[in-house]
Amino acid sequence: MADIQLIGVVGCGLMGSGIAQVAAQSGYEVIVREVNQELLDAGMKRIKAVLDKDVAKGKINQEDYHATISRLHPTIELEPMADADIIIEVIVEQIAAKRELFAALDRICKPQTIFATNTSSLPVTEVAAATKRPDRVAGLHFFNPVPVMKLVELVRALSTSQETLFTLQQFGERLGKTVVQAQDTPGFIVNRLLVPYLLDAIRCFGEGLASREDIDNGMKLGASHPMGPLTLSDFIGLDTLYYVANVLFDEYKESRFAPPPLLRRMVLAGMLGKKAGKGFYDYPQA
Ligand code: CAA
């Protein structure tokens, strides 16, 4: 098996910072790249805030804190990625941007470097095809909040080799995650099952079946879900949910993936959920 020591994380937003943190906490040296200093500083600040809380709660000690921070190497350049063993891409969900990034990484990285995309909606096979190493590209889909969620979906593009899958499986497990493998089909496992459920909950609410609280409590207390579907939709972001639903609907053409009119109108109104301060619920602190 490949000897994995140096990890690259390209993109340090909510998901990228979580992945970089978990990788550093698992003992890897991690190069973290953002496109400008402001975004990089914001991402590093987010990581430190989560680690600070962990120290305050006694989950980690000061020594762990400093060791984790010392393993994180922030940069706004792409070149430091050249020697990485695995690079995880966590940039915007736009195929052109991802293909451009992977083609650039392909030119500068050593031939053995494995590329993984955290995409939740785009074809991993199309991303892989932008490189001259499509056998060494796969999907590695994490869940928000990354430090808490125990799952990673390992997605096999049509071109991904068995060796690449094996290395990424081991890597995911070393991060403390349970790794499930899926073929490169829209939504993989989790979003394919989760998104129709969330859309159905929005339909139920829109049709007046019950109040938002009763719908959420129904699934929280009746099915032991940590969050009800409307709270979870707000948490994911209604724009993100709308976007992923459209991708699934475009590919499968099945009505269960069709975003309900209420969701579209909430997005048009800027009611994007928790991050916007307003969605199905109000979030005064956001
Ligand atoms: N970063 C790090 N740790 C966090 C965190 C974050 N952003 N948010 C919460 N936590 C930690 C808390 O510090 C707390 O830790 P301790 O138990 O050690 O104190 C723990 O998680 C529980 O947090 P809270 O007590 O504040 O709240 P909670 O019990 O309601 O848990 C939750 C919060 C973990 C988010 C939980 O509600 C949950 O699991 N919700 C469902 C989340 C989910 O389904 N995510 C997947 C979304 S889909 C997706 O990501 C894929 C996609 O492609 C769209």
Tab-separated table of C-alpha atoms and ligand atoms in Angstrom:
chain	number	residue	atom	x	y	z
A	1	MET	CA	0.000	0.000	0.000
A	2	ALA	CA	1.131	3.548	-0.740
A	3	ASP	CA	2.804	5.338	2.166
A	4	ILE	CA	0.546	8.294	2.892
A	5	GLN	CA	2.023	11.176	4.908
A	6	LEU	CA	1.329	14.487	3.240
A	7	ILE	CA	-2.257	15.538	2.516
A	8	GLY	CA	-3.361	18.493	0.411
A	9	VAL	CA	-6.739	20.124	0.971
A	10	VAL	CA	-7.727	22.601	-1.734
A	11	GLY	CA	-10.475	24.875	-0.446
A	12	CYS	CA	-10.834	25.874	3.194
A	13	GLY	CA	-14.519	26.696	3.533
A	14	LEU	CA	-16.834	24.909	5.947
A	15	MET	CA	-16.109	21.427	4.563
A	16	GLY	CA	-12.449	21.981	3.641
A	17	SER	CA	-11.548	23.325	7.065
A	18	GLY	CA	-13.265	20.348	8.707
A	19	ILE	CA	-11.402	17.872	6.504
A	20	ALA	CA	-8.047	19.627	7.077
A	21	GLN	CA	-8.646	19.624	10.835
A	22	VAL	CA	-9.542	15.945	10.997
A	23	ALA	CA	-6.553	14.987	8.824
A	24	ALA	CA	-4.157	17.000	11.020
A	25	GLN	CA	-5.700	15.500	14.169
A	26	SER	CA	-5.135	12.055	12.662
A	27	GLY	CA	-1.396	12.746	12.451
A	28	TYR	CA	-1.013	13.801	8.803
A	29	GLU	CA	0.904	16.866	7.639
A	30	VAL	CA	-1.697	18.930	5.795
A	31	ILE	CA	-1.216	21.661	3.207
A	32	VAL	CA	-4.334	23.823	3.151
A	33	ARG	CA	-4.886	26.056	0.165
A	34	GLU	CA	-7.337	28.891	-0.409
A	35	VAL	CA	-7.479	31.336	-3.297
A	36	ASN	CA	-6.698	34.421	-1.205
A	37	GLN	CA	-5.334	35.345	2.219
A	38	GLU	CA	-8.676	36.529	3.566
A	39	LEU	CA	-10.432	33.201	2.881
A	40	LEU	CA	-7.405	31.285	4.136
A	41	ASP	CA	-7.357	33.251	7.407
A	42	ALA	CA	-11.121	32.724	7.838
A	43	GLY	CA	-10.699	28.970	7.322
A	44	MET	CA	-7.814	28.702	9.789
A	45	LYS	CA	-9.792	30.785	12.292
A	46	ARG	CA	-12.700	28.345	11.951
A	47	ILE	CA	-10.407	25.380	12.651
A	48	LYS	CA	-8.884	27.087	15.698
A	49	ALA	CA	-12.339	27.952	17.068
A	50	VAL	CA	-13.445	24.287	16.864
A	51	LEU	CA	-10.185	23.128	18.491
A	52	ASP	CA	-10.498	25.818	21.205
A	53	LYS	CA	-13.932	24.427	22.083
A	54	ASP	CA	-12.517	20.905	22.190
A	55	VAL	CA	-9.845	22.106	24.644
A	56	ALA	CA	-12.436	23.919	26.780
A	57	LYS	CA	-14.520	20.724	26.909
A	58	GLY	CA	-11.466	18.654	27.829
A	59	LYS	CA	-11.796	16.556	24.630
A	60	ILE	CA	-8.181	17.388	23.692
A	61	ASN	CA	-5.313	18.908	25.705
A	62	GLN	CA	-3.068	21.894	24.908
A	63	GLU	CA	-0.383	19.597	23.557
A	64	ASP	CA	-2.838	18.005	21.054
A	65	TYR	CA	-4.046	21.474	20.120
A	66	HIS	CA	-0.558	22.752	19.279
A	67	ALA	CA	0.465	19.519	17.559
A	68	THR	CA	-2.616	19.728	15.320
A	69	ILE	CA	-2.015	23.388	14.455
A	70	SER	CA	1.667	22.708	13.715
A	71	ARG	CA	0.690	20.030	11.191
A	72	LEU	CA	-1.475	22.494	9.219
A	73	HIS	CA	0.403	24.411	6.525
A	74	PRO	CA	-1.745	27.205	5.066
A	75	THR	CA	-0.925	28.639	1.641
A	76	ILE	CA	-2.502	30.565	-1.216
A	77	GLU	CA	-0.277	28.836	-3.797
A	78	LEU	CA	-0.919	25.553	-5.586
A	79	GLU	CA	2.761	24.584	-5.973
A	80	PRO	CA	3.235	23.283	-2.375
A	81	MET	CA	0.761	20.520	-3.340
A	82	ALA	CA	3.388	19.004	-5.679
A	83	ASP	CA	4.611	16.409	-3.175
A	84	ALA	CA	1.286	15.567	-1.549
A	85	ASP	CA	0.324	11.890	-1.420
A	86	ILE	CA	-3.428	12.553	-1.467
A	87	ILE	CA	-5.125	15.807	-2.457
A	88	ILE	CA	-8.748	16.448	-1.532
A	89	GLU	CA	-10.556	19.073	-3.579
A	90	VAL	CA	-13.236	21.021	-1.711
A	91	ILE	CA	-13.901	24.021	-3.955
A	92	VAL	CA	-17.130	25.366	-5.498
A	93	GLU	CA	-19.574	22.857	-7.012
A	94	GLN	CA	-18.816	23.862	-10.597
A	95	ILE	CA	-17.554	21.283	-13.030
A	96	ALA	CA	-15.432	23.757	-15.047
A	97	ALA	CA	-13.667	25.039	-11.911
A	98	LYS	CA	-12.999	21.503	-10.677
A	99	ARG	CA	-11.714	20.285	-14.047
A	100	GLU	CA	-9.417	23.310	-14.336
A	101	LEU	CA	-8.041	22.715	-10.840
A	102	PHE	CA	-7.461	18.988	-11.402
A	103	ALA	CA	-5.737	19.657	-14.742
A	104	ALA	CA	-3.428	22.171	-13.011
A	105	LEU	CA	-2.693	19.764	-10.149
A	106	ASP	CA	-2.037	17.010	-12.684
A	107	ARG	CA	0.714	19.125	-14.229
A	108	ILE	CA	2.528	19.925	-10.961
A	109	CYS	CA	2.019	16.825	-8.781
A	110	LYS	CA	4.185	13.718	-8.679
A	111	PRO	CA	2.700	10.851	-10.716
A	112	GLN	CA	1.717	8.819	-7.636
A	113	THR	CA	-0.422	11.567	-6.079
A	114	ILE	CA	-4.047	10.512	-5.667
A	115	PHE	CA	-6.742	13.116	-6.286
A	116	ALA	CA	-10.080	13.016	-4.468
A	117	THR	CA	-13.062	15.278	-4.953
A	118	ASN	CA	-15.528	16.058	-2.176
A	119	THR	CA	-18.261	16.767	-4.722
A	120	SER	CA	-21.764	15.800	-3.634
A	121	SER	CA	-23.421	16.247	-7.018
A	122	LEU	CA	-21.030	16.298	-9.979
A	123	PRO	CA	-19.834	13.241	-11.930
A	124	VAL	CA	-16.501	12.117	-10.460
A	125	THR	CA	-15.752	10.471	-13.815
A	126	GLU	CA	-15.904	13.856	-15.553
A	127	VAL	CA	-13.502	15.377	-13.021
A	128	ALA	CA	-11.132	12.412	-13.423
A	129	ALA	CA	-11.190	12.798	-17.207
A	130	ALA	CA	-9.588	16.249	-16.875
A	131	THR	CA	-6.354	14.561	-15.770
A	132	LYS	CA	-3.836	12.196	-17.309
A	133	ARG	CA	-4.212	9.961	-14.244
A	134	PRO	CA	-7.929	9.107	-14.234
A	135	ASP	CA	-7.132	5.807	-12.511
A	136	ARG	CA	-5.866	7.797	-9.538
A	137	VAL	CA	-8.967	9.967	-9.078
A	138	ALA	CA	-12.013	9.127	-6.936
A	139	GLY	CA	-14.723	10.802	-4.895
A	140	LEU	CA	-14.316	11.229	-1.140
A	141	HIS	CA	-17.543	12.747	0.117
A	142	PHE	CA	-17.574	14.020	3.702
A	143	PHE	CA	-20.568	15.206	5.729
A	144	ASN	CA	-21.165	18.386	7.675
A	145	PRO	CA	-19.965	18.893	10.406
A	146	VAL	CA	-16.916	16.910	9.315
A	147	PRO	CA	-15.333	16.462	12.781
A	148	VAL	CA	-18.590	14.980	14.106
A	149	MET	CA	-20.052	12.983	11.217
A	150	LYS	CA	-18.696	9.458	11.136
A	151	LEU	CA	-19.229	8.729	7.437
A	152	VAL	CA	-17.232	9.155	4.245
A	153	GLU	CA	-18.552	7.994	0.883
A	154	LEU	CA	-15.805	6.635	-1.347
A	155	VAL	CA	-16.944	7.014	-4.933
A	156	ARG	CA	-15.570	4.939	-7.754
A	157	ALA	CA	-15.379	6.756	-11.096
A	158	LEU	CA	-15.496	4.551	-14.191
A	159	SER	CA	-11.716	4.997	-14.409
A	160	THR	CA	-10.727	4.581	-10.712
A	161	SER	CA	-8.292	1.726	-10.046
A	162	GLN	CA	-8.679	-0.841	-7.306
A	163	GLU	CA	-5.381	0.331	-5.787
A	164	THR	CA	-6.617	3.926	-5.535
A	165	LEU	CA	-9.820	2.759	-3.846
A	166	PHE	CA	-7.850	0.656	-1.404
A	167	THR	CA	-5.539	3.558	-0.462
A	168	LEU	CA	-8.465	5.948	0.031
A	169	GLN	CA	-10.392	3.357	2.034
A	170	GLN	CA	-7.419	3.019	4.415
A	171	PHE	CA	-7.018	6.800	4.554
A	172	GLY	CA	-10.694	7.342	5.417
A	173	GLU	CA	-10.486	4.753	8.176
A	174	ARG	CA	-7.367	6.376	9.598
A	175	LEU	CA	-9.408	9.600	9.837
A	176	GLY	CA	-11.712	7.666	12.153
A	177	LYS	CA	-14.529	7.465	9.618
A	178	THR	CA	-16.632	4.570	8.414
A	179	VAL	CA	-16.087	4.370	4.674
A	180	VAL	CA	-18.889	3.233	2.392
A	181	GLN	CA	-18.209	2.629	-1.288
A	182	ALA	CA	-20.565	3.769	-4.029
A	183	GLN	CA	-20.588	3.836	-7.799
A	184	ASP	CA	-20.416	7.220	-9.511
A	185	THR	CA	-24.138	7.830	-9.822
A	186	PRO	CA	-25.929	11.079	-8.867
A	187	GLY	CA	-26.328	11.502	-5.105
A	188	PHE	CA	-24.198	8.417	-4.364
A	189	ILE	CA	-25.839	6.650	-1.401
A	190	VAL	CA	-26.704	9.317	1.144
A	191	ASN	CA	-28.017	12.198	-0.953
A	192	ARG	CA	-29.930	9.832	-3.230
A	193	LEU	CA	-31.913	8.676	-0.200
A	194	LEU	CA	-31.799	11.832	1.919
A	195	VAL	CA	-32.770	14.448	-0.673
A	196	PRO	CA	-36.168	12.916	-1.676
A	197	TYR	CA	-36.980	12.629	2.040
A	198	LEU	CA	-36.165	16.290	2.691
A	199	LEU	CA	-38.123	17.372	-0.404
A	200	ASP	CA	-41.083	15.328	0.754
A	201	ALA	CA	-40.991	16.990	4.164
A	202	ILE	CA	-41.064	20.393	2.436
A	203	ARG	CA	-44.029	19.236	0.334
A	204	CYS	CA	-45.830	18.079	3.499
A	205	PHE	CA	-45.215	21.452	5.122
A	206	GLY	CA	-46.260	23.347	1.968
A	207	GLU	CA	-49.485	21.330	1.760
A	208	GLY	CA	-50.325	22.155	5.380
A	209	LEU	CA	-50.007	18.611	6.729
A	210	ALA	CA	-48.603	19.881	10.024
A	211	SER	CA	-46.605	22.724	11.561
A	212	ARG	CA	-42.831	22.846	10.949
A	213	GLU	CA	-42.230	21.965	14.610
A	214	ASP	CA	-44.550	18.965	14.471
A	215	ILE	CA	-43.011	17.671	11.243
A	216	ASP	CA	-39.527	17.998	12.768
A	217	ASN	CA	-40.510	16.511	16.116
A	218	GLY	CA	-42.277	13.683	14.312
A	219	MET	CA	-39.059	12.532	12.688
A	220	LYS	CA	-36.776	13.488	15.607
A	221	LEU	CA	-38.739	11.643	18.236
A	222	GLY	CA	-40.582	9.115	16.094
A	223	ALA	CA	-37.589	7.961	14.068
A	224	SER	CA	-34.687	9.035	16.327
A	225	HIS	CA	-33.142	11.384	13.776
A	226	PRO	CA	-30.782	13.965	15.337
A	227	MET	CA	-32.547	16.767	13.444
A	228	GLY	CA	-35.997	17.000	11.890
A	229	PRO	CA	-36.074	17.354	8.082
A	230	LEU	CA	-36.888	21.081	7.988
A	231	THR	CA	-34.147	21.891	10.517
A	232	LEU	CA	-31.742	19.712	8.545
A	233	SER	CA	-32.695	21.465	5.302
A	234	ASP	CA	-31.935	24.827	6.948
A	235	PHE	CA	-28.649	23.377	8.230
A	236	ILE	CA	-27.572	22.116	4.779
A	237	GLY	CA	-28.663	25.407	3.144
A	238	LEU	CA	-31.819	25.651	1.042
A	239	ASP	CA	-29.829	26.834	-1.984
A	240	THR	CA	-27.568	23.788	-1.724
A	241	LEU	CA	-30.547	21.461	-1.297
A	242	TYR	CA	-32.286	23.088	-4.283
A	243	TYR	CA	-29.143	22.764	-6.389
A	244	VAL	CA	-28.559	19.086	-5.492
A	245	ALA	CA	-32.253	18.263	-6.069
A	246	ASN	CA	-32.052	19.797	-9.538
A	247	VAL	CA	-28.932	17.796	-10.384
A	248	LEU	CA	-30.657	14.580	-9.267
A	249	PHE	CA	-33.852	15.466	-11.144
A	250	ASP	CA	-31.948	16.352	-14.329
A	251	GLU	CA	-30.187	12.994	-14.291
A	252	TYR	CA	-32.968	10.632	-13.142
A	253	LYS	CA	-36.053	12.553	-14.367
A	254	GLU	CA	-37.994	11.103	-11.445
A	255	SER	CA	-40.566	13.278	-9.674
A	256	ARG	CA	-39.300	12.343	-6.210
A	257	PHE	CA	-36.181	14.438	-6.959
A	258	ALA	CA	-38.123	17.459	-8.252
A	259	PRO	CA	-37.701	20.477	-5.950
A	260	PRO	CA	-41.108	21.655	-4.680
A	261	PRO	CA	-42.226	25.183	-5.639
A	262	LEU	CA	-41.991	26.334	-1.998
A	263	LEU	CA	-38.278	25.463	-1.884
A	264	ARG	CA	-37.591	27.428	-5.058
A	265	ARG	CA	-39.500	30.440	-3.740
A	266	MET	CA	-37.653	30.394	-0.437
A	267	VAL	CA	-34.347	30.371	-2.322
A	268	LEU	CA	-35.544	33.240	-4.548
A	269	ALA	CA	-36.499	35.164	-1.391
A	270	GLY	CA	-33.003	34.704	0.050
A	271	MET	CA	-34.334	32.431	2.792
A	272	LEU	CA	-31.375	30.086	2.528
A	273	GLY	CA	-31.531	28.572	6.000
A	274	LYS	CA	-29.216	28.844	8.984
A	275	LYS	CA	-26.378	30.662	7.202
A	276	ALA	CA	-28.776	33.415	6.037
A	277	GLY	CA	-30.456	33.801	9.443
A	278	LYS	CA	-33.786	32.691	7.958
A	279	GLY	CA	-35.193	29.549	6.415
A	280	PHE	CA	-37.966	27.362	7.800
A	281	TYR	CA	-36.868	28.832	11.147
A	282	ASP	CA	-35.255	32.123	12.215
A	283	TYR	CA	-31.625	32.149	13.350
A	284	PRO	CA	-31.083	35.531	14.990
A	285	GLN	CA	-27.386	34.886	15.694
A	286	ALA	CA	-26.452	34.171	12.028
B	1	CAA	N1	-17.763	21.350	14.211
B	1	CAA	C1	-17.283	20.552	15.170
B	1	CAA	N2	-18.036	20.016	16.158
B	1	CAA	C2	-19.356	20.318	16.156
B	1	CAA	C3	-19.947	21.147	15.175
B	1	CAA	C4	-19.079	21.674	14.181
B	1	CAA	N3	-19.541	22.460	13.203
B	1	CAA	N4	-21.260	21.249	15.436
B	1	CAA	C5	-21.512	20.512	16.532
B	1	CAA	N5	-20.364	19.941	16.956
B	1	CAA	C6	-20.201	19.054	18.107
B	1	CAA	C7	-20.493	19.767	19.388
B	1	CAA	O1	-19.363	20.469	19.853
B	1	CAA	C8	-20.896	18.628	20.307
B	1	CAA	O2	-19.735	17.988	20.803
B	1	CAA	P1	-19.757	17.302	22.281
B	1	CAA	O3	-20.786	16.208	22.216
B	1	CAA	O4	-18.370	16.800	22.433
B	1	CAA	O5	-20.120	18.390	23.225
B	1	CAA	C9	-21.598	17.653	19.365
B	1	CAA	O6	-21.155	17.995	18.025
B	1	CAA	C10	-23.086	17.772	19.449
B	1	CAA	O7	-23.413	19.136	19.207
B	1	CAA	P2	-24.573	19.925	19.958
B	1	CAA	O8	-24.744	19.350	21.355
B	1	CAA	O9	-24.300	21.376	19.842
B	1	CAA	O10	-25.877	19.712	19.101
B	1	CAA	P3	-26.538	18.382	18.606
B	1	CAA	O11	-26.495	17.289	19.594
B	1	CAA	O12	-27.839	18.811	18.020
B	1	CAA	O13	-25.586	17.924	17.385
B	1	CAA	C11	-25.217	17.841	15.069
B	1	CAA	C12	-25.354	18.739	16.283
B	1	CAA	C13	-23.962	16.982	15.203
B	1	CAA	C14	-25.077	18.764	13.865
B	1	CAA	C15	-26.478	16.910	14.986
B	1	CAA	O14	-27.645	17.647	15.099
B	1	CAA	C16	-26.544	16.118	13.704
B	1	CAA	O15	-25.874	15.104	13.558
B	1	CAA	N6	-27.367	16.595	12.754
B	1	CAA	C17	-27.504	15.977	11.443
B	1	CAA	C18	-26.368	16.470	10.558
B	1	CAA	C19	-26.416	15.841	9.222
B	1	CAA	O16	-27.301	15.080	8.870
B	1	CAA	N7	-25.421	16.212	8.411
B	1	CAA	C20	-25.352	15.742	7.051
B	1	CAA	C21	-25.888	16.814	6.171
B	1	CAA	S1	-25.891	16.284	4.501
B	1	CAA	C22	-24.336	16.604	3.982
B	1	CAA	O17	-23.483	17.139	4.634
B	1	CAA	C23	-24.017	16.114	2.612
B	1	CAA	C24	-24.384	16.913	1.471
B	1	CAA	O18	-23.819	16.637	0.430
B	1	CAA	C25	-25.430	17.939	1.451
